[in-house]
Tab-separated table of C-alpha atoms and ligand atoms in Angstrom:
chain	number	residue	atom	x	y	z
A	1	MET	CA	-11.135	8.896	5.204
A	2	MET	CA	-9.879	10.283	8.469
A	3	ASN	CA	-11.310	9.123	11.735
A	4	ALA	CA	-13.163	11.725	13.695
A	5	ALA	CA	-11.045	12.889	16.561
A	6	VAL	CA	-12.115	13.447	20.119
A	7	ILE	CA	-10.296	16.224	21.915
A	8	LEU	CA	-8.777	14.897	25.078
A	9	LEU	CA	-8.292	17.566	27.650
A	10	LEU	CA	-8.229	15.697	30.928
A	11	THR	CA	-7.961	17.918	33.932
A	12	SER	CA	-5.397	17.018	36.541
A	13	GLY	CA	-5.662	13.275	36.242
A	14	CYS	CA	-9.153	12.638	37.529
A	15	PHE	CA	-12.513	13.219	35.936
A	16	THR	CA	-13.305	16.604	37.362
A	17	TRP	CA	-13.814	19.669	35.271
A	18	SER	CA	-11.775	22.786	35.438
A	19	SER	CA	-14.264	25.615	35.177
A	20	ALA	CA	-11.926	27.430	32.823
A	21	LEU	CA	-12.267	24.639	30.309
A	22	TYR	CA	-15.850	23.648	30.681
A	23	THR	CA	-18.969	25.455	31.731
A	24	PRO	CA	-21.381	22.782	32.823
A	25	ASN	CA	-24.974	23.176	31.760
A	26	ARG	CA	-27.440	23.352	34.619
A	27	ALA	CA	-28.436	19.723	34.469
A	28	ALA	CA	-24.854	18.535	34.467
A	29	SER	CA	-23.771	20.840	37.263
A	30	ASN	CA	-26.064	19.041	39.700
A	31	LYS	CA	-24.409	16.063	41.275
A	32	LEU	CA	-24.840	13.147	38.905
A	33	LYS	CA	-25.924	9.825	40.291
A	34	TYR	CA	-26.554	7.628	37.285
A	35	LEU	CA	-24.582	9.172	34.454
A	36	LEU	CA	-20.842	9.594	34.265
A	37	GLU	CA	-19.572	13.056	33.356
A	38	PRO	CA	-18.196	12.609	29.843
A	39	PRO	CA	-14.713	11.234	30.547
A	40	VAL	CA	-13.191	13.456	27.867
A	41	TYR	CA	-13.595	17.096	27.035
A	42	ALA	CA	-17.164	17.288	25.819
A	43	GLU	CA	-16.433	18.153	22.205
A	44	VAL	CA	-16.370	15.687	19.345
A	45	ILE	CA	-15.052	16.727	15.938
A	46	GLY	CA	-15.806	15.290	12.514
A	47	ARG	CA	-15.865	16.313	8.887
A	48	ARG	CA	-18.804	16.046	6.529
A	49	GLY	CA	-19.259	12.414	5.492
A	50	GLU	CA	-17.480	10.939	8.505
A	51	ASN	CA	-18.950	8.959	11.427
A	52	VAL	CA	-18.657	10.086	15.034
A	53	THR	CA	-19.538	8.762	18.484
A	54	LEU	CA	-21.028	11.104	21.088
A	55	PRO	CA	-20.047	9.585	24.444
A	56	CYS	CA	-22.578	8.919	27.203
A	57	ILE	CA	-21.753	6.324	29.835
A	58	LEU	CA	-23.856	5.194	32.766
A	59	ARG	CA	-22.282	5.217	36.200
A	60	THR	CA	-25.057	3.211	37.858
A	61	LYS	CA	-28.031	1.514	36.320
A	62	PRO	CA	-31.454	2.182	37.795
A	63	SER	CA	-33.851	-0.772	37.530
A	64	HIS	CA	-36.054	0.936	34.925
A	65	TYR	CA	-34.915	3.726	32.692
A	66	LYS	CA	-34.872	5.177	29.222
A	67	VAL	CA	-32.146	7.102	27.470
A	68	LYS	CA	-33.218	9.998	25.298
A	69	TRP	CA	-30.855	11.718	22.859
A	70	THR	CA	-31.817	15.160	21.583
A	71	LYS	CA	-30.149	17.888	19.581
A	72	LEU	CA	-30.416	21.239	21.314
A	73	GLN	CA	-31.330	24.192	19.158
A	74	THR	CA	-29.894	27.525	20.101
A	75	GLU	CA	-32.244	29.418	17.764
A	76	HIS	CA	-35.426	27.888	19.138
A	77	VAL	CA	-34.950	27.703	22.873
A	78	GLY	CA	-37.206	25.078	24.349
A	79	LYS	CA	-37.671	23.216	21.086
A	80	GLU	CA	-36.640	19.604	21.406
A	81	ASN	CA	-35.212	17.677	18.523
A	82	ILE	CA	-35.482	14.086	19.607
A	83	ILE	CA	-33.065	11.765	17.812
A	84	MET	CA	-33.561	8.535	19.694
A	85	ILE	CA	-35.272	7.047	22.735
A	86	SER	CA	-34.095	3.686	23.993
A	87	ASN	CA	-34.659	1.337	26.886
A	88	SER	CA	-32.725	-1.761	27.752
A	89	HIS	CA	-34.111	-3.808	24.875
A	90	ALA	CA	-35.327	-1.501	22.108
A	91	PHE	CA	-34.834	1.887	20.569
A	92	LYS	CA	-36.797	4.200	18.339
A	93	ARG	CA	-35.424	6.902	16.059
A	94	TYR	CA	-36.918	10.295	15.298
A	95	GLY	CA	-36.502	13.292	13.045
A	96	ARG	CA	-33.868	14.308	10.536
A	97	LEU	CA	-30.974	12.687	12.424
A	98	GLY	CA	-32.745	9.477	13.440
A	99	PRO	CA	-32.025	7.522	10.242
A	100	ARG	CA	-28.271	8.116	10.674
A	101	ALA	CA	-28.197	7.369	14.412
A	102	THR	CA	-27.408	4.133	16.247
A	103	LEU	CA	-26.436	3.296	19.806
A	104	ARG	CA	-22.887	2.099	20.196
A	105	ASN	CA	-23.689	-0.422	22.964
A	106	ALA	CA	-20.018	-1.247	23.445
A	107	HIS	CA	-20.909	-2.628	26.911
A	108	SER	CA	-23.873	-2.709	29.284
A	109	MET	CA	-23.286	0.836	30.584
A	110	ASP	CA	-22.760	2.411	27.169
A	111	ALA	CA	-25.472	4.770	25.905
A	112	SER	CA	-23.219	6.578	23.406
A	113	LEU	CA	-24.771	7.749	20.168
A	114	GLN	CA	-23.178	7.029	16.814
A	115	LEU	CA	-23.957	9.392	13.961
A	116	SER	CA	-22.974	8.343	10.473
A	117	HIS	CA	-22.383	10.354	7.293
A	118	LEU	CA	-22.120	13.712	9.028
A	119	GLU	CA	-23.793	16.670	7.332
A	120	LEU	CA	-22.933	20.344	7.582
A	121	GLU	CA	-26.053	21.041	9.682
A	122	ASP	CA	-25.141	18.423	12.309
A	123	GLY	CA	-22.858	20.692	14.312
A	124	GLY	CA	-24.205	21.772	17.711
A	125	SER	CA	-25.036	20.516	21.185
A	126	TYR	CA	-26.464	17.109	21.920
A	127	ARG	CA	-28.097	15.992	25.150
A	128	CYS	CA	-28.026	12.483	26.555
A	129	GLU	CA	-30.800	12.219	29.122
A	130	LEU	CA	-31.438	9.381	31.513
A	131	ILE	CA	-35.105	9.188	32.415
A	132	ASN	CA	-36.233	6.953	35.260
A	133	GLY	CA	-39.257	8.951	36.335
A	134	ILE	CA	-37.711	9.992	39.637
A	135	GLU	CA	-34.445	11.810	39.156
A	136	ASP	CA	-33.794	12.500	35.507
A	137	GLU	CA	-30.250	13.432	34.572
A	138	SER	CA	-28.480	14.659	31.494
A	139	VAL	CA	-25.093	15.465	30.045
A	140	VAL	CA	-24.361	17.632	27.009
A	141	VAL	CA	-21.787	16.849	24.329
A	142	SER	CA	-21.005	19.202	21.496
A	143	LEU	CA	-20.262	18.161	17.961
A	144	ARG	CA	-18.152	20.408	15.790
A	145	ILE	CA	-18.052	19.914	12.048
A	146	GLU	CA	-14.541	20.686	10.886
A	147	GLY	CA	-14.736	22.945	7.874
A	148	VAL	CA	-14.002	26.269	6.263
A	149	VAL	CA	-15.860	29.602	6.195
A	150	PHE	CA	-15.940	31.609	2.981
A	151	PRO	CA	-17.426	35.019	2.266
A	152	TYR	CA	-19.839	35.137	-0.645
A	153	GLN	CA	-21.007	38.114	-2.649
A	154	SER	CA	-23.805	38.123	-5.228
A	155	GLN	CA	-22.788	38.589	-8.845
A	156	ASN	CA	-25.053	41.657	-8.797
A	157	GLY	CA	-22.584	43.324	-6.451
A	158	ARG	CA	-21.894	44.068	-2.837
A	159	TYR	CA	-24.738	43.809	-0.301
A	160	ARG	CA	-27.410	42.332	-2.565
A	161	LEU	CA	-28.493	39.357	-0.481
A	162	THR	CA	-31.459	39.183	1.898
A	163	TYR	CA	-31.193	36.554	4.640
A	164	GLN	CA	-32.995	34.031	2.466
A	165	GLY	CA	-30.928	35.044	-0.553
A	166	ALA	CA	-27.807	34.420	1.530
A	167	GLN	CA	-29.075	30.994	2.588
A	168	GLU	CA	-29.731	30.083	-1.046
A	169	ALA	CA	-26.400	31.493	-2.222
A	170	CYS	CA	-24.527	29.319	0.297
A	171	ALA	CA	-26.559	26.231	-0.648
A	172	GLU	CA	-25.773	26.829	-4.330
A	173	GLN	CA	-22.058	26.857	-3.472
A	174	ASP	CA	-22.208	23.574	-1.508
A	175	GLY	CA	-22.427	25.259	1.898
A	176	ILE	CA	-24.738	26.557	4.593
A	177	LEU	CA	-24.819	29.936	6.322
A	178	ALA	CA	-22.039	29.934	8.921
A	179	SER	CA	-22.726	30.217	12.650
A	180	PHE	CA	-21.082	32.848	14.808
A	181	SER	CA	-18.731	30.284	16.353
A	182	GLN	CA	-17.677	29.083	12.890
A	183	LEU	CA	-16.928	32.671	11.845
A	184	TYR	CA	-15.095	33.255	15.108
A	185	ARG	CA	-12.908	30.211	14.539
A	186	ALA	CA	-12.234	31.284	10.944
A	187	TRP	CA	-11.148	34.677	12.268
A	188	THR	CA	-8.719	33.058	14.719
A	189	GLU	CA	-7.371	31.105	11.728
A	190	GLY	CA	-6.774	34.268	9.706
A	191	LEU	CA	-9.987	35.369	7.975
A	192	ASP	CA	-9.989	39.148	7.485
A	193	TRP	CA	-12.892	40.425	5.421
A	194	CYS	CA	-14.091	43.971	5.053
A	195	ASN	CA	-17.661	43.262	3.919
A	196	ALA	CA	-20.469	42.416	6.311
A	197	GLY	CA	-22.306	39.138	5.835
A	198	TRP	CA	-25.272	37.228	7.207
A	199	LEU	CA	-24.819	34.445	9.736
A	200	ASP	CA	-27.307	31.635	10.373
A	201	ASP	CA	-28.844	33.352	13.409
A	202	GLY	CA	-29.875	36.393	11.366
A	203	THR	CA	-27.067	38.609	12.650
A	204	VAL	CA	-24.563	40.408	10.429
A	205	HIS	CA	-20.825	40.519	11.146
A	206	TYR	CA	-17.400	40.801	9.579
A	207	PRO	CA	-14.002	39.608	10.839
A	208	ILE	CA	-11.061	42.004	10.994
A	209	ILE	CA	-7.483	41.046	11.809
A	210	GLU	CA	-5.769	44.205	10.544
A	211	PRO	CA	-7.839	47.166	11.791
A	212	ARG	CA	-8.085	49.968	9.202
A	213	PRO	CA	-10.224	53.089	8.838
A	214	ALA	CA	-12.255	51.729	5.918
A	215	CYS	CA	-13.210	48.609	7.886
A	216	GLY	CA	-14.960	49.881	10.959
A	217	GLY	CA	-12.055	51.949	12.270
A	218	GLN	CA	-11.259	50.791	15.816
A	219	THR	CA	-7.802	49.915	16.918
A	220	LEU	CA	-8.320	46.332	17.970
A	221	PRO	CA	-8.783	43.305	15.766
A	222	GLY	CA	-12.069	41.511	16.247
A	223	ILE	CA	-15.398	40.493	14.819
A	224	ARG	CA	-17.345	43.641	13.989
A	225	SER	CA	-21.053	43.290	14.617
A	226	TYR	CA	-24.135	44.927	13.113
A	227	GLY	CA	-26.272	42.806	15.420
A	228	PRO	CA	-29.529	41.220	14.224
A	229	LYS	CA	-30.841	42.668	10.963
A	230	ASP	CA	-34.192	42.587	9.195
A	231	LYS	CA	-34.205	39.264	7.362
A	232	LYS	CA	-36.667	40.448	4.714
A	233	LEU	CA	-35.498	44.007	4.087
A	234	ASP	CA	-31.804	44.291	4.829
A	235	GLN	CA	-29.215	43.186	2.302
A	236	PHE	CA	-25.627	42.109	2.888
A	237	ASP	CA	-23.155	39.497	1.701
A	238	ALA	CA	-23.022	36.008	3.230
A	239	PHE	CA	-20.592	33.953	5.273
A	240	CYS	CA	-20.934	30.353	4.169
A	241	PHE	CA	-19.586	27.217	5.811
A	242	THR	CA	-18.552	24.010	4.074
A	243	SER	CA	-16.504	20.926	4.893
A	244	GLN	CA	-14.797	17.998	3.227
A	245	THR	CA	-16.275	16.800	-0.077
A	246	SER	CA	-16.295	13.319	-1.559
A	247	GLY	CA	-14.994	14.464	-4.950
A	248	SER	CA	-11.973	16.435	-6.061
A	249	VAL	CA	-11.175	19.648	-7.906
A	250	SER	CA	-8.797	19.874	-10.870
A	251	TYR	CA	-7.612	22.688	-13.084
A	252	ILE	CA	-7.628	22.776	-16.888
A	253	SER	CA	-5.335	25.432	-18.224
A	254	GLY	CA	-6.424	27.396	-21.267
A	255	SER	CA	-7.903	30.684	-22.428
A	256	PHE	CA	-11.580	29.940	-22.167
A	257	SER	CA	-14.710	31.999	-22.162
A	258	PHE	CA	-17.120	30.865	-19.428
A	259	GLN	CA	-18.966	28.615	-21.885
A	260	GLN	CA	-15.740	27.087	-23.210
A	261	ALA	CA	-14.617	26.400	-19.644
A	262	GLU	CA	-17.881	24.599	-18.922
A	263	ASP	CA	-17.445	22.534	-22.098
A	264	ALA	CA	-13.841	21.701	-21.157
A	265	CYS	CA	-14.990	20.256	-17.815
A	266	ASN	CA	-17.873	18.387	-19.428
A	267	ARG	CA	-15.544	16.776	-21.965
A	268	GLN	CA	-13.648	15.104	-19.139
A	269	GLY	CA	-16.822	14.006	-17.388
A	270	SER	CA	-16.841	16.691	-14.712
A	271	GLU	CA	-18.504	20.036	-14.088
A	272	LEU	CA	-17.321	23.511	-13.237
A	273	ALA	CA	-16.578	23.546	-9.502
A	274	LEU	CA	-18.682	25.382	-6.919
A	275	VAL	CA	-17.060	28.013	-4.729
A	276	GLY	CA	-17.459	25.790	-1.640
A	277	GLN	CA	-15.782	22.890	-3.434
A	278	LEU	CA	-12.759	25.027	-4.296
A	279	TYR	CA	-12.488	26.244	-0.687
A	280	SER	CA	-12.816	22.672	0.556
A	281	ALA	CA	-9.996	21.487	-1.746
A	282	TRP	CA	-7.860	24.405	-0.578
A	283	ARG	CA	-8.573	23.727	3.091
A	284	PHE	CA	-8.421	19.936	3.167
A	285	GLN	CA	-6.107	19.068	0.255
A	286	ASN	CA	-3.821	22.123	0.341
A	287	TYR	CA	-4.877	22.778	-3.218
A	288	ASP	CA	-2.581	25.362	-4.766
A	289	GLN	CA	-2.864	26.630	-8.311
A	290	CYS	CA	-1.546	30.000	-9.384
A	291	ASP	CA	-4.026	30.503	-12.237
A	292	GLY	CA	-7.408	32.169	-12.333
A	293	GLY	CA	-10.133	29.781	-13.463
A	294	TRP	CA	-13.891	29.897	-14.021
A	295	LEU	CA	-16.247	28.452	-11.432
A	296	LYS	CA	-19.859	27.479	-11.962
A	297	ASP	CA	-21.287	30.703	-10.527
A	298	GLY	CA	-19.405	32.747	-13.150
A	299	SER	CA	-16.710	33.937	-10.779
A	300	VAL	CA	-12.977	33.521	-11.391
A	301	ARG	CA	-10.780	32.428	-8.480
A	302	PHE	CA	-7.606	30.578	-7.603
A	303	PRO	CA	-6.462	28.739	-4.460
A	304	ILE	CA	-3.104	29.497	-2.826
A	305	SER	CA	-1.684	27.295	-0.067
A	306	ASN	CA	1.928	28.430	-0.374
A	307	PRO	CA	1.839	32.209	-0.694
A	308	ARG	CA	4.531	33.570	-3.034
A	309	GLU	CA	5.299	36.874	-4.667
A	310	ARG	CA	4.218	35.910	-8.171
A	311	CYS	CA	0.814	34.589	-7.107
A	312	GLY	CA	-1.160	37.598	-6.035
A	313	GLY	CA	1.530	38.910	-3.718
A	314	ILE	CA	-0.595	38.492	-0.574
A	315	PRO	CA	1.400	36.906	2.265
A	316	GLU	CA	-1.472	34.751	3.600
A	317	ALA	CA	-2.812	31.529	2.134
A	318	GLY	CA	-6.327	31.813	0.764
A	319	VAL	CA	-8.650	31.579	-2.188
A	320	ARG	CA	-8.292	34.720	-4.297
A	321	SER	CA	-11.117	36.147	-6.364
A	322	PHE	CA	-11.259	38.141	-9.584
A	323	GLY	CA	-14.956	38.720	-9.000
A	324	PHE	CA	-17.346	38.041	-11.875
A	325	PRO	CA	-15.560	38.922	-15.142
A	326	ASN	CA	-17.243	39.198	-18.521
A	327	LYS	CA	-18.319	35.664	-19.433
A	328	MET	CA	-17.683	36.149	-23.151
A	329	LYS	CA	-14.745	38.493	-23.429
A	330	ASP	CA	-12.539	37.531	-20.505
A	331	LEU	CA	-10.500	34.371	-20.856
A	332	TYR	CA	-9.316	32.070	-18.036
A	333	GLY	CA	-8.731	28.409	-17.234
A	334	ALA	CA	-11.341	26.141	-15.658
A	335	TYR	CA	-11.741	24.573	-12.218
A	336	CYS	CA	-13.632	21.314	-12.547
A	337	TYR	CA	-15.170	19.082	-9.876
A	338	ARG	CA	-15.699	15.354	-10.084
B	1	LIG	C1	-20.080	4.934	8.789
B	1	LIG	O1	-21.202	4.241	9.247
B	1	LIG	C2	-21.924	3.596	8.211
B	1	LIG	C3	-23.236	3.083	8.768
B	1	LIG	O2	-23.179	2.800	10.112
B	1	LIG	C4	-21.044	2.507	7.622
B	1	LIG	O3	-21.740	1.857	6.591
B	1	LIG	C5	-19.796	3.172	7.071
B	1	LIG	O4	-18.905	2.189	6.593
B	1	LIG	C6	-19.102	3.996	8.124
B	1	LIG	N1	-18.049	4.776	7.491
B	1	LIG	C7	-16.840	4.900	8.015
B	1	LIG	C8	-15.892	5.765	7.268
B	1	LIG	O5	-16.496	4.342	9.047
């Protein structure tokens, strides 16, 4: 497994921030007395399943203090998600993240938080707060889960998912609804998709690299926005996010109906792969297979890492879809996951 990487973007030799690189939160923009500004660019990156360390180092130690780690929630401003509170001799864990959190304690000034077995939902901003009852201070570190965004359409057709339906559809494909920043990153990496989909904040967007009349017109590439939509009434597709998986995907060639494909996977002790698992294999293992195969949701797809004329003819790498063919009459290979 790869080690989580920390992006090092030191500015001009000393530990000051260039405002172009880093917008300090209000707490951190005040002059810090006790805590050190994170000595690296304040973003830590890890994949699902990996362990990461969120740095927080004391500059000076007050005589009595506690350190409180929380995850900040953009959707619920003001809501605190406490992960851990510690003093010099004990610590207590809280909430969903608590059981996977420990303090690194590499030395007496180290208050860095270690998170193990990263999950898709762990991405976001984390606050390390020093509380001494007089002048509390905090720094914010962001954690980015490295992964892949994939559009998902219901087998009933285009724009058939409510917000909750989209959440469930992503979960069924081993993903979660993507955030705007995940979609934005996917767009910078080449995602062009002409169907609007839900994001985790209840907004609806679609990413366009090649502007065209049928996809919102406009002359510039960009993320087209429908803004926030009615979560109960409005229906769209979904943008799902997934990351590395612990298993692997393999292809069985053959002319199978859906049921025969499922049986073929079962015979070798695996199951038909989920859409997220196929995207993960494509993204993290450069999986390339120029044959349509059944997936568990009844769709037929194939992953292309090295685009070539005979494999769909599209110049970009990607996972291609044949939609949801007839499960009995149409015959394809099988993508299995184990
Ligand atoms: C991650 O941390 C857990 C618990 O702290 C440990 O058991 C596991 O070996 C670590 N995994 C890696 C890949 O370092």
